[in-house]
């Protein structure tokens, strides 16, 4: 099986690997690089558990081939807390009880981060729209929406 | 959070430190940082991937299985059929003496539902396993199938499961679970109105975000570590021990972290075959359901049919209730004999009725085996009972909540199962619901209590 | 055979590579990578092209050309294509819209392919290296078409002339019960002078509601005026049945939603 090189920046550090051609970014991250924060829930683009940020855009790593990410800057939920200090979104998810089984949480946080990066003070409808590709089966959407709104408020208070 | 402390004030302990206090969840820090280790987050060098060849038919005899081409496929390491499984016919509730063993780990001579596991393929990559699975040739003789519980119970219906010999579970009480209390016929004769209604439901899939699966690693000392998302850890270990004819001390199960279960991860399906694969190859094995398998193969909540016949007086008292419940187990028992029994235990609902007759049947059909899900055996019954309660209230022109106050069980009442009621708080729950929903009821109902005699 | 990705600088080279057995073109990945993930072993070779024209949008006074690799998100945020924002945003959630392409949407089987419904109402042409094909012809032959789609092009509709509606059970994101797109032109007296109506989920691929279009000509967009069009809306439909809705249900509710779209 032909191995192909891939190289990208993951959470601020350079990664280079030889992978099987046709490997999804989800498998490359989880099985080769060892970042298991993106989860495989459906492998068909429906659940959003595998969401990552590629060059500033929310993407589904289960439908993205790793080879197409050469030179990209990739962020995953495992890279959000720096030196043990939680990101405001992570804090907000803790404070509002926005996790239950935790399987959808990394994907939810990625979707929320892209939203707040572009729109620091979103409306509730904008939060709902931003999370609309991520499924929580424990039905905790309301605390998750509250978490994102909380994080936005915390950000704006810090900035003030 | 608002705690209504007026209820049970005289029996309440108010010096509690934890109850009523918000506490951080111990698992949340792992969840928000992506560090929580789900079973599929374990990865081992040289890990094999297991894919299952499944029956395309609802009911068929297997004439032959040809794995020769699949075995030659590049990347294939091992192919398993029924003969490889040490104790292939099993049933999970055998641990609590609920037999007979009626299900095959891998189909042996026959398939009884569409999607049943027939051949397991272990290969270096998922892709190689998928490609090889497509090369397994199974020659089927399609048999007549039955999908409807009432059809299945008729004489001459296709026999779904030979291990039972008939299309219903034979309890020690006979063809169904039975409750007999008072004299229902006399109750119906004395009633002002009799209402008989039928309710039914379809199977419901749990649809957890994390699909069912496990990762098994051989430890080199004849022991195997099984990382699994089962909701029933030791139940699964003990059943795996029986199926593999392997002492339990050879099996180390690691789990407890479940990406959504809802009762859908209490069947023992993926672990035994994955451990067997690891044993026969000496390599780690990953068996993870695809989304399609999770939706189509994993057990759903059973389809149910509930027939309720009630005798009611104009003053609101229910004087007789006869319930016949049917639980569609699908092709195999799994937890359904227990589910049907729970139904018998749950009817006639939280109401005190002097004359009760209950029959609940666990029926076999050629549908996907059903099993546990959030209050199985009870939830669909509650839907039926409470719709029936509304219909009865309408029939006698009474407010539906007041109608329930009249019939609600209270401490000391004798239940149909001959257990005196204790700890019932239904009256108080309805009083609070009346306030919260702004659905006022007569003052006398707001003054009664479920535990103070004469109140 | 294992899966392998082959990337080519030009569409011409990619077209040549696509002639080999077991190969499929990779756009945004939401269809072909999904199929591979789900165990479709018929595809072993994924082909893509990085030719820049595939990713460009060109809007002139009267005409729009969208490269086949342009994503739904890029269309939704393009300042000159604001009339298409609703249709482009109807596809998937935010992550899917960052990946799903115009070219891919033309191949999405019902209940997917909401944007192709919009393109059908716009009477687009579909460009390949072999030339331009009317979208209706293209959709009819899409199962056997092997040439890589490079672009879609259409005339800019008159202001407020384009309407789009997606009906789903889950809000804001859900799979289509059905989708409807319409391009209407009105005469000075308010009567409809030209109409193109396209339907999604009412067949295995987007289709035109030609009987309804015809019944709308000369009529005003009032409850009474559109009644004949609504009555003719189901002509020629053969809706899909899937877990979202049955064919019967889709036919039953189509006139209701067509009415809402026409009266907005």
Short mmCIF file of N, CA, C and O in Angstrom, two decimals, chain B residues 373-442:
data_model
loop_
_atom_site.label_atom_id
_atom_site.label_comp_id
_atom_site.label_asym_id
_atom_site.label_seq_id
_atom_site.Cartn_x
_atom_site.Cartn_y
_atom_site.Cartn_z
N UNK B 373 -34.24 -0.62 26.77
CA UNK B 373 -34.17 0.82 26.51
C UNK B 373 -34.99 1.52 27.57
O UNK B 373 -36.16 1.20 27.73
N UNK B 374 -34.37 2.47 28.25
CA UNK B 374 -35.04 3.35 29.20
C UNK B 374 -36.46 2.94 29.59
O UNK B 374 -37.43 3.31 28.94
N UNK B 375 -36.58 2.18 30.67
CA UNK B 375 -37.91 1.82 31.16
C UNK B 375 -38.63 0.84 30.26
O UNK B 375 -39.85 0.87 30.14
N UNK B 376 -37.84 -0.05 29.59
CA UNK B 376 -38.49 -0.99 28.66
C UNK B 376 -39.47 -1.87 29.44
O UNK B 376 -39.22 -2.23 30.58
N UNK B 377 -40.58 -2.18 28.78
CA UNK B 377 -41.63 -2.94 29.43
C UNK B 377 -42.59 -2.05 30.22
O UNK B 377 -43.64 -2.50 30.65
N UNK B 378 -42.21 -0.79 30.40
CA UNK B 378 -42.98 0.12 31.24
C UNK B 378 -43.42 1.37 30.47
O UNK B 378 -44.57 1.79 30.53
N UNK B 379 -42.47 1.93 29.69
CA UNK B 379 -42.69 3.23 29.05
C UNK B 379 -43.87 3.21 28.09
O UNK B 379 -44.72 4.09 28.12
N UNK B 380 -43.90 2.20 27.21
CA UNK B 380 -44.98 2.12 26.23
C UNK B 380 -46.29 1.84 26.97
O UNK B 380 -47.35 2.37 26.63
N UNK B 381 -46.19 1.01 28.02
CA UNK B 381 -47.37 0.73 28.84
C UNK B 381 -47.92 1.99 29.48
O UNK B 381 -49.13 2.20 29.55
N UNK B 382 -47.02 2.85 29.96
CA UNK B 382 -47.47 4.10 30.57
C UNK B 382 -48.17 4.99 29.56
O UNK B 382 -49.17 5.65 29.86
N UNK B 383 -47.61 5.02 28.34
CA UNK B 383 -48.28 5.78 27.27
C UNK B 383 -49.71 5.27 27.11
O UNK B 383 -50.67 6.04 27.12
N UNK B 384 -49.84 3.94 26.99
CA UNK B 384 -51.17 3.35 26.79
C UNK B 384 -52.09 3.65 27.99
O UNK B 384 -53.24 4.08 27.82
N UNK B 385 -51.56 3.44 29.20
CA UNK B 385 -52.38 3.63 30.41
C UNK B 385 -52.87 5.07 30.54
O UNK B 385 -54.04 5.32 30.86
N UNK B 386 -51.97 6.02 30.30
CA UNK B 386 -52.37 7.41 30.54
C UNK B 386 -53.29 7.95 29.45
O UNK B 386 -54.14 8.80 29.71
N UNK B 387 -53.12 7.45 28.20
CA UNK B 387 -54.09 7.82 27.16
C UNK B 387 -55.46 7.24 27.54
O UNK B 387 -56.49 7.91 27.42
N UNK B 388 -55.42 5.98 28.03
CA UNK B 388 -56.66 5.33 28.46
C UNK B 388 -57.31 6.13 29.59
O UNK B 388 -58.53 6.31 29.62
N UNK B 389 -56.52 6.63 30.55
CA UNK B 389 -57.05 7.41 31.67
C UNK B 389 -57.77 8.65 31.15
O UNK B 389 -58.84 9.02 31.63
N UNK B 390 -57.15 9.33 30.16
CA UNK B 390 -57.79 10.52 29.59
C UNK B 390 -59.12 10.16 28.92
O UNK B 390 -60.11 10.87 29.04
N UNK B 391 -59.10 9.03 28.21
CA UNK B 391 -60.33 8.61 27.52
C UNK B 391 -61.43 8.28 28.53
O UNK B 391 -62.60 8.60 28.31
N UNK B 392 -61.04 7.63 29.63
CA UNK B 392 -62.03 7.28 30.66
C UNK B 392 -62.63 8.55 31.29
O UNK B 392 -63.84 8.63 31.52
N UNK B 393 -61.76 9.52 31.57
CA UNK B 393 -62.23 10.77 32.18
C UNK B 393 -63.23 11.46 31.26
O UNK B 393 -64.28 11.95 31.70
N UNK B 394 -62.89 11.46 29.96
CA UNK B 394 -63.79 12.08 28.97
C UNK B 394 -65.12 11.33 28.94
O UNK B 394 -66.18 11.94 28.85
N UNK B 395 -65.04 9.99 29.03
CA UNK B 395 -66.23 9.15 28.95
C UNK B 395 -67.23 9.49 30.07
O UNK B 395 -68.44 9.51 29.85
N UNK B 396 -66.70 9.79 31.27
CA UNK B 396 -67.62 10.07 32.38
C UNK B 396 -67.73 11.58 32.65
O UNK B 396 -68.31 11.99 33.66
N UNK B 397 -67.14 12.38 31.77
CA UNK B 397 -67.26 13.84 31.88
C UNK B 397 -66.56 14.41 33.10
O UNK B 397 -67.07 15.31 33.76
N UNK B 398 -65.40 13.88 33.41
CA UNK B 398 -64.67 14.33 34.59
C UNK B 398 -63.34 14.96 34.18
O UNK B 398 -62.77 14.60 33.15
N UNK B 399 -62.85 15.92 34.99
CA UNK B 399 -61.54 16.50 34.76
C UNK B 399 -60.49 15.38 34.82
O UNK B 399 -60.50 14.60 35.78
N UNK B 400 -59.56 15.29 33.83
CA UNK B 400 -58.64 14.14 33.82
C UNK B 400 -57.69 14.10 35.02
O UNK B 400 -57.31 13.02 35.47
N UNK B 401 -57.35 15.26 35.57
CA UNK B 401 -56.45 15.25 36.73
C UNK B 401 -57.22 14.84 37.99
O UNK B 401 -56.74 14.03 38.79
N UNK B 402 -58.44 15.35 38.15
CA UNK B 402 -59.26 14.94 39.30
C UNK B 402 -59.55 13.44 39.25
O UNK B 402 -59.56 12.75 40.27
N UNK B 403 -59.78 12.93 38.03
CA UNK B 403 -60.02 11.50 37.84
C UNK B 403 -58.83 10.69 38.36
O UNK B 403 -58.99 9.65 39.01
N UNK B 404 -57.64 11.20 38.12
CA UNK B 404 -56.43 10.50 38.60
C UNK B 404 -56.29 10.62 40.12
O UNK B 404 -55.84 9.68 40.78
N UNK B 405 -56.67 11.77 40.70
CA UNK B 405 -56.63 11.91 42.16
C UNK B 405 -57.52 10.84 42.81
O UNK B 405 -57.16 10.25 43.82
N UNK B 406 -58.67 10.60 42.21
CA UNK B 406 -59.61 9.64 42.80
C UNK B 406 -59.03 8.24 42.82
O UNK B 406 -59.21 7.48 43.78
N UNK B 407 -58.26 7.90 41.76
CA UNK B 407 -57.77 6.53 41.64
C UNK B 407 -56.31 6.34 42.07
O UNK B 407 -55.83 5.21 42.11
N UNK B 408 -55.60 7.43 42.38
CA UNK B 408 -54.18 7.34 42.70
C UNK B 408 -53.94 6.42 43.87
O UNK B 408 -54.68 6.43 44.85
N UNK B 409 -52.88 5.59 43.78
CA UNK B 409 -52.57 4.73 44.93
C UNK B 409 -51.96 5.56 46.04
O UNK B 409 -51.30 6.56 45.82
N UNK B 410 -52.24 5.12 47.27
CA UNK B 410 -51.76 5.81 48.46
C UNK B 410 -51.19 4.77 49.42
O UNK B 410 -51.54 3.60 49.34
N UNK B 411 -50.33 5.20 50.31
CA UNK B 411 -49.67 4.27 51.22
C UNK B 411 -50.69 3.41 51.96
O UNK B 411 -51.70 3.93 52.46
N UNK B 412 -50.43 2.11 51.99
CA UNK B 412 -51.33 1.17 52.67
C UNK B 412 -52.28 0.47 51.73
O UNK B 412 -52.79 -0.59 52.06
N UNK B 413 -52.53 1.05 50.54
CA UNK B 413 -53.42 0.39 49.57
C UNK B 413 -52.79 -0.94 49.13
O UNK B 413 -51.57 -1.02 48.97
N UNK B 414 -53.60 -1.96 48.93
CA UNK B 414 -53.09 -3.23 48.44
C UNK B 414 -52.99 -3.18 46.92
O UNK B 414 -53.95 -2.88 46.23
N UNK B 415 -51.80 -3.45 46.37
CA UNK B 415 -51.61 -3.48 44.92
C UNK B 415 -52.09 -4.80 44.37
O UNK B 415 -52.22 -5.80 45.10
N UNK B 416 -52.32 -4.84 43.06
CA UNK B 416 -52.79 -6.06 42.42
C UNK B 416 -51.80 -7.20 42.61
O UNK B 416 -52.18 -8.37 42.57
N UNK B 417 -50.54 -6.86 42.84
CA UNK B 417 -49.51 -7.90 43.03
C UNK B 417 -49.40 -8.32 44.49
O UNK B 417 -48.45 -8.99 44.88
N UNK B 418 -50.37 -7.86 45.28
CA UNK B 418 -50.45 -8.21 46.72
C UNK B 418 -49.24 -7.68 47.50
O UNK B 418 -48.76 -8.30 48.43
N UNK B 419 -48.74 -6.55 47.08
CA UNK B 419 -47.74 -5.82 47.86
C UNK B 419 -48.44 -4.57 48.36
O UNK B 419 -49.01 -3.82 47.56
N UNK B 420 -48.42 -4.32 49.69
CA UNK B 420 -49.00 -3.06 50.14
C UNK B 420 -48.17 -1.88 49.64
O UNK B 420 -46.94 -1.96 49.57
N UNK B 421 -48.86 -0.82 49.26
CA UNK B 421 -48.17 0.36 48.74
C UNK B 421 -47.44 1.09 49.86
O UNK B 421 -47.98 1.27 50.95
N UNK B 422 -46.20 1.45 49.61
CA UNK B 422 -45.50 2.32 50.56
C UNK B 422 -44.65 3.31 49.78
O UNK B 422 -44.21 3.04 48.67
N UNK B 423 -44.45 4.46 50.37
CA UNK B 423 -43.61 5.47 49.74
C UNK B 423 -44.21 6.08 48.48
O UNK B 423 -43.50 6.66 47.66
N UNK B 424 -45.53 5.96 48.29
CA UNK B 424 -46.15 6.56 47.11
C UNK B 424 -46.22 8.07 47.31
O UNK B 424 -46.62 8.54 48.36
N UNK B 425 -45.81 8.82 46.32
CA UNK B 425 -45.88 10.27 46.44
C UNK B 425 -46.67 10.84 45.28
O UNK B 425 -46.53 12.01 44.92
N UNK B 426 -47.52 9.99 44.67
CA UNK B 426 -48.24 10.41 43.48
C UNK B 426 -49.17 11.59 43.75
O UNK B 426 -49.24 12.53 42.96
N UNK B 427 -49.89 11.53 44.89
CA UNK B 427 -50.81 12.62 45.22
C UNK B 427 -50.06 13.95 45.25
O UNK B 427 -50.48 14.94 44.63
N UNK B 428 -48.91 13.95 45.94
CA UNK B 428 -48.14 15.19 46.08
C UNK B 428 -47.58 15.65 44.73
O UNK B 428 -47.53 16.85 44.44
N UNK B 429 -47.13 14.68 43.92
CA UNK B 429 -46.63 15.05 42.58
C UNK B 429 -47.74 15.72 41.77
O UNK B 429 -47.49 16.73 41.09
N UNK B 430 -48.94 15.18 41.85
CA UNK B 430 -50.04 15.75 41.06
C UNK B 430 -50.46 17.11 41.62
O UNK B 430 -50.85 17.99 40.86
N UNK B 431 -50.37 17.24 42.94
CA UNK B 431 -50.69 18.56 43.53
C UNK B 431 -49.72 19.62 43.00
O UNK B 431 -50.12 20.71 42.61
N UNK B 432 -48.44 19.27 42.97
CA UNK B 432 -47.46 20.23 42.48
C UNK B 432 -47.62 20.46 40.97
O UNK B 432 -47.49 21.59 40.49
N UNK B 433 -47.93 19.38 40.24
CA UNK B 433 -48.16 19.52 38.80
C UNK B 433 -49.35 20.43 38.54
O UNK B 433 -49.33 21.25 37.62
N UNK B 434 -50.37 20.29 39.38
CA UNK B 434 -51.56 21.13 39.24
C UNK B 434 -51.19 22.61 39.38
O UNK B 434 -51.64 23.45 38.61
N UNK B 435 -50.33 22.91 40.37
CA UNK B 435 -49.87 24.29 40.57
C UNK B 435 -48.97 24.74 39.41
O UNK B 435 -49.18 25.81 38.82
N UNK B 436 -47.97 23.91 39.10
CA UNK B 436 -46.97 24.31 38.10
C UNK B 436 -47.59 24.51 36.73
O UNK B 436 -47.19 25.40 35.98
N UNK B 437 -48.56 23.66 36.39
CA UNK B 437 -49.17 23.73 35.07
C UNK B 437 -50.39 24.66 35.06
O UNK B 437 -51.04 24.80 34.04
N UNK B 438 -50.68 25.25 36.22
CA UNK B 438 -51.85 26.11 36.33
C UNK B 438 -53.11 25.39 35.86
O UNK B 438 -53.87 25.89 35.02
N UNK B 439 -53.28 24.17 36.37
CA UNK B 439 -54.44 23.33 36.05
C UNK B 439 -55.15 23.06 37.36
O UNK B 439 -54.91 22.06 38.04
N UNK B 440 -56.00 23.99 37.81
CA UNK B 440 -56.58 23.87 39.14
C UNK B 440 -57.52 22.66 39.27
O UNK B 440 -58.20 22.31 38.31
N UNK B 441 -57.51 22.07 40.47
CA UNK B 441 -58.45 20.98 40.78
C UNK B 441 -59.21 21.36 42.04
O UNK B 441 -58.83 22.31 42.74
N UNK B 442 -60.26 20.60 42.34
CA UNK B 442 -61.08 20.91 43.52
C UNK B 442 -60.21 20.92 44.78
O UNK B 442 -59.27 20.13 44.90
#
